[in-house]
mmCIF file of C-alpha atoms and ligand atoms in Angstrom:
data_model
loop_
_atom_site.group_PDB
_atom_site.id
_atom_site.type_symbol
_atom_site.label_atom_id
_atom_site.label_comp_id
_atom_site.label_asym_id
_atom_site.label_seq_id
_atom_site.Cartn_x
_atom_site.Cartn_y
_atom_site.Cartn_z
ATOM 1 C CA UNK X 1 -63.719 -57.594 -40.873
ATOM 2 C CA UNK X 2 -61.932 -54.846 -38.847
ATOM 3 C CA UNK X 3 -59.045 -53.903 -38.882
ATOM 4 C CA UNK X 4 -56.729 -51.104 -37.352
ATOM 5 C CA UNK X 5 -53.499 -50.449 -38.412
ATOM 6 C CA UNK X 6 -50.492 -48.362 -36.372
ATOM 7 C CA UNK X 7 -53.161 -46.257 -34.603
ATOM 8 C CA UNK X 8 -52.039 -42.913 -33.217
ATOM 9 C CA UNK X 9 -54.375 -41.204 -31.210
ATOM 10 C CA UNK X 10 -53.825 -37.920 -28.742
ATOM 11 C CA UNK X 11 -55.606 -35.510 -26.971
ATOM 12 C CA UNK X 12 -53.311 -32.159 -26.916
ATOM 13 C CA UNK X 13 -50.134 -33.797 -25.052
ATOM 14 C CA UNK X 14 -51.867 -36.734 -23.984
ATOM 15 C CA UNK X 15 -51.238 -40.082 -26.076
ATOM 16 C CA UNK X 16 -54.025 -42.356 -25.628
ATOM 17 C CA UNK X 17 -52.546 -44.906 -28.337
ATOM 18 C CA UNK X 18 -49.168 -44.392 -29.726
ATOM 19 C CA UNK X 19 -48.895 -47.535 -32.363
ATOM 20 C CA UNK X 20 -52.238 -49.892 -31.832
ATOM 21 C CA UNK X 21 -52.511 -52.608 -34.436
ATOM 22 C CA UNK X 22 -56.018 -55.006 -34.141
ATOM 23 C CA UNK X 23 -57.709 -57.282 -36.540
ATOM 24 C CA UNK X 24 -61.741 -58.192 -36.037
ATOM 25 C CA UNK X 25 -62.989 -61.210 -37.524
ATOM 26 C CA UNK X 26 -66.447 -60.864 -39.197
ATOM 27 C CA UNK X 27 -69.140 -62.430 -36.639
ATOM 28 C CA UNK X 28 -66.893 -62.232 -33.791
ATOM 29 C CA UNK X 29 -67.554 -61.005 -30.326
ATOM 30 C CA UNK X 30 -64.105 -59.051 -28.734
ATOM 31 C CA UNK X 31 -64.124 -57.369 -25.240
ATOM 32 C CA UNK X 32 -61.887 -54.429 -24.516
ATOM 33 C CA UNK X 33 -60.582 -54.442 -20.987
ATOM 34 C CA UNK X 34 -58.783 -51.768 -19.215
ATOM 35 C CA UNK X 35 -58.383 -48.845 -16.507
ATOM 36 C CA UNK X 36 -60.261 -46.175 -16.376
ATOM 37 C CA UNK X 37 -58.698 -43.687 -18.881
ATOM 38 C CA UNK X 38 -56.679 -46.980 -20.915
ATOM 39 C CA UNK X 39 -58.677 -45.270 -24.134
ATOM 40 C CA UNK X 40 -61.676 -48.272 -23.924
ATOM 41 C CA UNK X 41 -64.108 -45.360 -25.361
ATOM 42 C CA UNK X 42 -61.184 -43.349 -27.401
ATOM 43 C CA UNK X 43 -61.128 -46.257 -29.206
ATOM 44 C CA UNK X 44 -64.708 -47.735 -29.865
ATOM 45 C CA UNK X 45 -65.363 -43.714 -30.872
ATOM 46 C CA UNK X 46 -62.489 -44.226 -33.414
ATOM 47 C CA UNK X 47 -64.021 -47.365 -34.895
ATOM 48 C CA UNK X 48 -67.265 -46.071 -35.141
ATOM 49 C CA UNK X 49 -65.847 -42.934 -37.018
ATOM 50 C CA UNK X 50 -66.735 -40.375 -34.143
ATOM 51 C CA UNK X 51 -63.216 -39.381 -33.716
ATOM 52 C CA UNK X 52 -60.333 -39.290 -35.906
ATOM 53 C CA UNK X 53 -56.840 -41.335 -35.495
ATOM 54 C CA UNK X 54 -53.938 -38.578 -35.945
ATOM 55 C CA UNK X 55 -52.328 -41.120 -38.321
ATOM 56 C CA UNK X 56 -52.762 -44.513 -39.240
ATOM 57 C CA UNK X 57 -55.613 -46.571 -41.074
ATOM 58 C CA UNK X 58 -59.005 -48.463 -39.927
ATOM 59 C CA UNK X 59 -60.230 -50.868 -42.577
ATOM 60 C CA UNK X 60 -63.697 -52.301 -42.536
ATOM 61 C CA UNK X 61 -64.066 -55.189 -45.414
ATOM 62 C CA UNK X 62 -60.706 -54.118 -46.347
ATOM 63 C CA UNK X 63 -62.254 -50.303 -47.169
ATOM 64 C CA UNK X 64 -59.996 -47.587 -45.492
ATOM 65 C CA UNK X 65 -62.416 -44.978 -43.494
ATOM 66 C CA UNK X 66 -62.939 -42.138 -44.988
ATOM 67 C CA UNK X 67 -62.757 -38.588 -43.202
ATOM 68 C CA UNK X 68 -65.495 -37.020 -44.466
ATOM 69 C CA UNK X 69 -67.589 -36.808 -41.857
ATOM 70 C CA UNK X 70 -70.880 -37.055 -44.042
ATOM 71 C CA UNK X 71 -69.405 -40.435 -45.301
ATOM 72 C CA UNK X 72 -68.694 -41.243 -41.703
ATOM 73 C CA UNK X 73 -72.359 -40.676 -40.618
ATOM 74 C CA UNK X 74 -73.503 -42.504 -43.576
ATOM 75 C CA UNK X 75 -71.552 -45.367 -42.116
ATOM 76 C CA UNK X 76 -72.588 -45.267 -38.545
ATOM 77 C CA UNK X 77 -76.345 -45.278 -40.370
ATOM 78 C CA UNK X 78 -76.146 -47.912 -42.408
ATOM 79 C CA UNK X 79 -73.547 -50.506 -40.920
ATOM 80 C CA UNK X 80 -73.095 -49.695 -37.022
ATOM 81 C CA UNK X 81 -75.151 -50.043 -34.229
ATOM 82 C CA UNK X 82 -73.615 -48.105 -31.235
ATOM 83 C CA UNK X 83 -74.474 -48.076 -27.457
ATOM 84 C CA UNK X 84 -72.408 -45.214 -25.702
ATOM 85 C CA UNK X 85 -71.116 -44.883 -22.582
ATOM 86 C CA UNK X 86 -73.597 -42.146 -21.682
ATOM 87 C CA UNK X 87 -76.922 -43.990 -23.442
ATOM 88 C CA UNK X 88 -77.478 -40.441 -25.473
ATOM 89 C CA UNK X 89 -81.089 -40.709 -25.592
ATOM 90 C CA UNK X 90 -83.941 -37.982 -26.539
ATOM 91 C CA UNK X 91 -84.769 -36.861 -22.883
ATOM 92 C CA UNK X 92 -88.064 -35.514 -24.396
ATOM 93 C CA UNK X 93 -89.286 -38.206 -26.264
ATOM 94 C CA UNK X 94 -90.347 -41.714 -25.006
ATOM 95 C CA UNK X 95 -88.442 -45.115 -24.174
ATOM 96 C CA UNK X 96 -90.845 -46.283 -27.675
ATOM 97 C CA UNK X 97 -89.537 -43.309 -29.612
ATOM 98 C CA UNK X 98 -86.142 -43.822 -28.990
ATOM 99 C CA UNK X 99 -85.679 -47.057 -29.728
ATOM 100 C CA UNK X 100 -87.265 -46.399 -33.217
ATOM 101 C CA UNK X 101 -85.469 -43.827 -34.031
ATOM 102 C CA UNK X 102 -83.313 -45.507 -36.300
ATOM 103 C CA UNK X 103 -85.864 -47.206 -38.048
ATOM 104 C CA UNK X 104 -88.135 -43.990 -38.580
ATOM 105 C CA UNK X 105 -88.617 -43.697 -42.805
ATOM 106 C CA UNK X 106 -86.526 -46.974 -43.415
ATOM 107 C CA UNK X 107 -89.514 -49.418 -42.174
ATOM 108 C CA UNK X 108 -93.423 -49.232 -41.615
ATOM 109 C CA UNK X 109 -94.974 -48.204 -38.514
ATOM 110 C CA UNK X 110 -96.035 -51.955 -38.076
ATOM 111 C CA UNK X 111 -93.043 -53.496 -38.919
ATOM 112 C CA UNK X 112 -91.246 -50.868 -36.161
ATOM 113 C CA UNK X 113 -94.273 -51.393 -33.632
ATOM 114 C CA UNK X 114 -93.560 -55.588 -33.915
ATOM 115 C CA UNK X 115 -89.523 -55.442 -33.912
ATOM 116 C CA UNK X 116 -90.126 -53.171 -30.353
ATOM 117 C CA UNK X 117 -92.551 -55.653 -29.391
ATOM 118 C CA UNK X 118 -90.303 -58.812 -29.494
ATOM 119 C CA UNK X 119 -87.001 -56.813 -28.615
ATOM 120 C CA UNK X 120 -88.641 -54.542 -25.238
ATOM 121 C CA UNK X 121 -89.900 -58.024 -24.094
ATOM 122 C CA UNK X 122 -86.251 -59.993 -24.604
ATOM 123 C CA UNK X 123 -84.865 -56.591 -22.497
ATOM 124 C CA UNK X 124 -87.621 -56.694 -19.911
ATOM 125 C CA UNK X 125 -88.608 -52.866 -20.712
ATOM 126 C CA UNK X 126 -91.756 -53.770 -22.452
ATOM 127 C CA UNK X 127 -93.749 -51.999 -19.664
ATOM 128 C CA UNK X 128 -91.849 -48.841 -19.886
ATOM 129 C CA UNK X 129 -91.967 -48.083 -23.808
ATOM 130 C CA UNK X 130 -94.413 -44.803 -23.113
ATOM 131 C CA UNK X 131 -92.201 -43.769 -20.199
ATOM 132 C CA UNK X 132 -89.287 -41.046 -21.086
ATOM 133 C CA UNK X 133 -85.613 -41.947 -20.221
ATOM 134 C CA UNK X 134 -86.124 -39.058 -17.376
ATOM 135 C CA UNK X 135 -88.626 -41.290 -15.897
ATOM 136 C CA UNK X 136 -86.353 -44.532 -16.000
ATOM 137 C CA UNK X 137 -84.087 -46.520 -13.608
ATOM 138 C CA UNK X 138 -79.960 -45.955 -15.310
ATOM 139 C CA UNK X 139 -80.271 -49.865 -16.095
ATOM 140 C CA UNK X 140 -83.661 -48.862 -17.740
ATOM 141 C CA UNK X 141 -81.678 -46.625 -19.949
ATOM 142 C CA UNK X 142 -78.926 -48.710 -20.578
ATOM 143 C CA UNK X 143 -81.617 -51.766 -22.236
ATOM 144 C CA UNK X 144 -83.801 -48.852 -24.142
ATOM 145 C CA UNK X 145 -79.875 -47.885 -25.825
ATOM 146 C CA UNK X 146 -79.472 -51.040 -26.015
ATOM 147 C CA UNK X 147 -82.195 -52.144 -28.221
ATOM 148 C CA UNK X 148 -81.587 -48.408 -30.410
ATOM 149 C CA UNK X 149 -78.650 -50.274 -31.135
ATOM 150 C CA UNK X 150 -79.437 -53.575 -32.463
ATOM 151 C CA UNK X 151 -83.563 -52.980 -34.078
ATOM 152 C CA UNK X 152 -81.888 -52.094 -37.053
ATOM 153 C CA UNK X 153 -79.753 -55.104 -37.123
ATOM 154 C CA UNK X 154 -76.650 -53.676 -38.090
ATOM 155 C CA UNK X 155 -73.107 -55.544 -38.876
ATOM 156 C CA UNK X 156 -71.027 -53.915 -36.291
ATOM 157 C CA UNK X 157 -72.287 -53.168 -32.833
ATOM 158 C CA UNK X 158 -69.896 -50.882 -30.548
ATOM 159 C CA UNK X 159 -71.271 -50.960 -27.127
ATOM 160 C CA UNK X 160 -69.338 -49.159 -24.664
ATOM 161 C CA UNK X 161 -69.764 -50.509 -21.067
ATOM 162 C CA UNK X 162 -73.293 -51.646 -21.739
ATOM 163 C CA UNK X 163 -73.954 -53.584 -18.578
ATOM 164 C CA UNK X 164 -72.144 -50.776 -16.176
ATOM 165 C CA UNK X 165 -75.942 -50.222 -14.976
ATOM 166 C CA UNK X 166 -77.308 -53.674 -14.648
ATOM 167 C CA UNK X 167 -77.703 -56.399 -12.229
ATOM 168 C CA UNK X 168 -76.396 -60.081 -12.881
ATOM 169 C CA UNK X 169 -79.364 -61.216 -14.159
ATOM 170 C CA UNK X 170 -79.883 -58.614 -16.253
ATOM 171 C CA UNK X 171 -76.405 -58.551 -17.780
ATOM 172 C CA UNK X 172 -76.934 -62.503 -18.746
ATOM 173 C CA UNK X 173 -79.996 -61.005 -21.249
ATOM 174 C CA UNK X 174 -77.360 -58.998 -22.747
ATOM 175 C CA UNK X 175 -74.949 -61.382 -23.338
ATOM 176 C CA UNK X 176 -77.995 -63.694 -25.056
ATOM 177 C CA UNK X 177 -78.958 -60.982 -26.836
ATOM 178 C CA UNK X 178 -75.403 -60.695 -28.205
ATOM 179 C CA UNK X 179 -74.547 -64.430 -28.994
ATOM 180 C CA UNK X 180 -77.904 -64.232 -31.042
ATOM 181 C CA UNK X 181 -76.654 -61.148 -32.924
ATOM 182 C CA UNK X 182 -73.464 -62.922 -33.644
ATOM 183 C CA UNK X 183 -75.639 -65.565 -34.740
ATOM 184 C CA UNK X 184 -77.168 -63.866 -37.410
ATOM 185 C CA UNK X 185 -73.451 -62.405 -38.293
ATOM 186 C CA UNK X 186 -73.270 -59.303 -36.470
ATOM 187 C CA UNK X 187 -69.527 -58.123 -35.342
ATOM 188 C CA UNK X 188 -69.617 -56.960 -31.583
ATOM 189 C CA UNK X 189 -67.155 -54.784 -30.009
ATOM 190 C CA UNK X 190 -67.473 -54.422 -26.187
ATOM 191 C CA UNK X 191 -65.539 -52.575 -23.410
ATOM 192 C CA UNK X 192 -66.271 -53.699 -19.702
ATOM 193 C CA UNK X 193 -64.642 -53.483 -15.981
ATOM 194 C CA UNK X 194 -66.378 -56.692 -15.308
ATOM 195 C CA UNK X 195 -64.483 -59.675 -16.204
ATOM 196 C CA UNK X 196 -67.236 -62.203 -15.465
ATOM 197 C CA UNK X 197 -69.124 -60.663 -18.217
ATOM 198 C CA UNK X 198 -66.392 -60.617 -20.770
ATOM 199 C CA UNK X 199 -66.198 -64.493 -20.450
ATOM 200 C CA UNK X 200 -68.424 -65.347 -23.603
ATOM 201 C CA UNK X 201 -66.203 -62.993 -25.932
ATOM 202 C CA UNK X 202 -63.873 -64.733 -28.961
ATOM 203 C CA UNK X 203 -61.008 -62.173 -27.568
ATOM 204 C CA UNK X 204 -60.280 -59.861 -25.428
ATOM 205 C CA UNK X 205 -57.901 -56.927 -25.468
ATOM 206 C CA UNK X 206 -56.895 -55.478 -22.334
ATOM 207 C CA UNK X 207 -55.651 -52.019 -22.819
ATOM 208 C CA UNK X 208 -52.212 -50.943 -20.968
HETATM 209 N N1 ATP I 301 -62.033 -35.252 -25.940
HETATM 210 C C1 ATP I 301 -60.979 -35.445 -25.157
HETATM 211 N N2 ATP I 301 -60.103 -34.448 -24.891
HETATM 212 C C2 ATP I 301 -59.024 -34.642 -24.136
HETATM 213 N N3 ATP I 301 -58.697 -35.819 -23.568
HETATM 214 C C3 ATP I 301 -59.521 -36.841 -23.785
HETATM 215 C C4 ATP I 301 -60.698 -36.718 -24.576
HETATM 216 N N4 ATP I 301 -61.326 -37.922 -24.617
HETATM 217 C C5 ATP I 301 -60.575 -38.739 -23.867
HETATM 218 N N5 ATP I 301 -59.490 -38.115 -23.370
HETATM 219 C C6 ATP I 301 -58.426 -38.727 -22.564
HETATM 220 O O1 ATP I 301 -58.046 -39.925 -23.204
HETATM 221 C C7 ATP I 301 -57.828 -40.969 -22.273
HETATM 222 C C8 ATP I 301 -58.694 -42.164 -22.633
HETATM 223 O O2 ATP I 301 -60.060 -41.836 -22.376
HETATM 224 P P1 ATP I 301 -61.235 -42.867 -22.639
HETATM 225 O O3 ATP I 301 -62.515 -42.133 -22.413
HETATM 226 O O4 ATP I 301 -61.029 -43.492 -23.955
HETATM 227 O O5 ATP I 301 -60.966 -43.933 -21.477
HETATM 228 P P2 ATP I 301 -61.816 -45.207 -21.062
HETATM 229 O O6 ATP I 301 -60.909 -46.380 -21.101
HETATM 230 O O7 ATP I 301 -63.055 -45.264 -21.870
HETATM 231 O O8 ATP I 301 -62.178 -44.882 -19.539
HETATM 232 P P3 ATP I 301 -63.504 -45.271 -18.666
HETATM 233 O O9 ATP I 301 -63.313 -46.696 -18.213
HETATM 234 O O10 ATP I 301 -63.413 -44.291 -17.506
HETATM 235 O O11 ATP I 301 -64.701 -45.038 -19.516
HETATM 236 C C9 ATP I 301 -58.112 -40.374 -20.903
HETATM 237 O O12 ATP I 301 -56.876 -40.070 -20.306
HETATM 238 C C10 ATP I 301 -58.908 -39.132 -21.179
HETATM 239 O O13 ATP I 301 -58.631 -38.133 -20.229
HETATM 240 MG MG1 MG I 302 -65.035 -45.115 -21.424
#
């Protein structure tokens, strides 16, 4: 469970959130909806303990989160699985490489090689693992972030805009790749433009 209590968030002069109250169910899926600039990716950055509120308290499982930011990346690596806006991947490593990442000195080489296997296949990249993001279509990108996010099958997953880059049909393997996640329990947090998308979410937020 998430929650987020009396948020306040600026940027210099700039409030992006100036008293934001939300509660997450455990298992649910929740779309954030919202202009460009409404704070979709202010706050998914502040869940995911990448930024800091200026006041005001996030709770996961009813634990406040911290600011240390050593605790905070000890959190992203053990209980989030995050797909940003911009895909952040290794430029100079391969679409295989990346997507292990995460799991590199946590499980065996097998174990890694069989998850990317069964995952690539689901995302329809399985023919592009040696390639490096350079080398890849943007909706290429998006999936090989995509399945960074959820190999290591984490609780949360924050996934800002995730199908910004992909076609219809593509976009309906994300959303069954999410309902199975929530499946097996996994809390997902999305932002969007694309309302058709949004439609399999438990709630939706719009942001003013
Ligand atoms: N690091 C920053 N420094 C200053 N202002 C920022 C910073 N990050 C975000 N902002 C401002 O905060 C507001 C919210 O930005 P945010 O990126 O959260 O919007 P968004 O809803 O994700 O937009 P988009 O749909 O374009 O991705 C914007 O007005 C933006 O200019
Ligand atoms: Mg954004």
């Amino acid at each position: 469970m998430i929650e987020m209590k009396n948020l306040v968030k600026k940027y210099g002069g700039k409030v992006v959130f100036s008293n934001f109250s939300l509660s997450i169910q455990q298992s649910s899926i929740v779309g954030l909806y919202g202009r460009s600039g409404s704070g979709k990716t202010t706050l998914l950055n502040l869940i995911g303990g990448l930024d800091l509120p200026d006041s005001g308290d996030i709770l996961v499982n009813h634990k406040k989160l911290t600011k240390s930011l050593s605790e905070l990346a000890d959190y992203r690596r053990t209980y989030l699985g995050i797909i940003p806006q911009s895909f952040a991947l290794l430029n100079f490593k391969s679409a295989f490489y990346n997507i292990a990442l995460p799991l590199i000195g946590k499980a065996g080489k097998e174990e890694i090689e069989k998850e990317i296997e069964i995952l690539s296949e689901k995302l329809e990249i399985n023919t592009l693992l040696k390639d490096r993001p350079t080398e890849l279509s943007a909706g290429e990108r998006q999936r090989v972030a995509i399945a960074r996010a959820v190999i290591t099958k984490p609780a949360v997953i924050l996934a800002d805009e995730p199908t910004s880059a992909l076609d219809e049909t593509t976009q309906s393997i994300i959303k069954d790749l999410f309902l199975q996640e929530q499946n097996r329990g996994c809390t997902i947090i999305f932002s969007s433009h694309n309302k058709t998308f949004g439609e399999f979410a438990d709630k939706i937020i719009q942001l003013p």
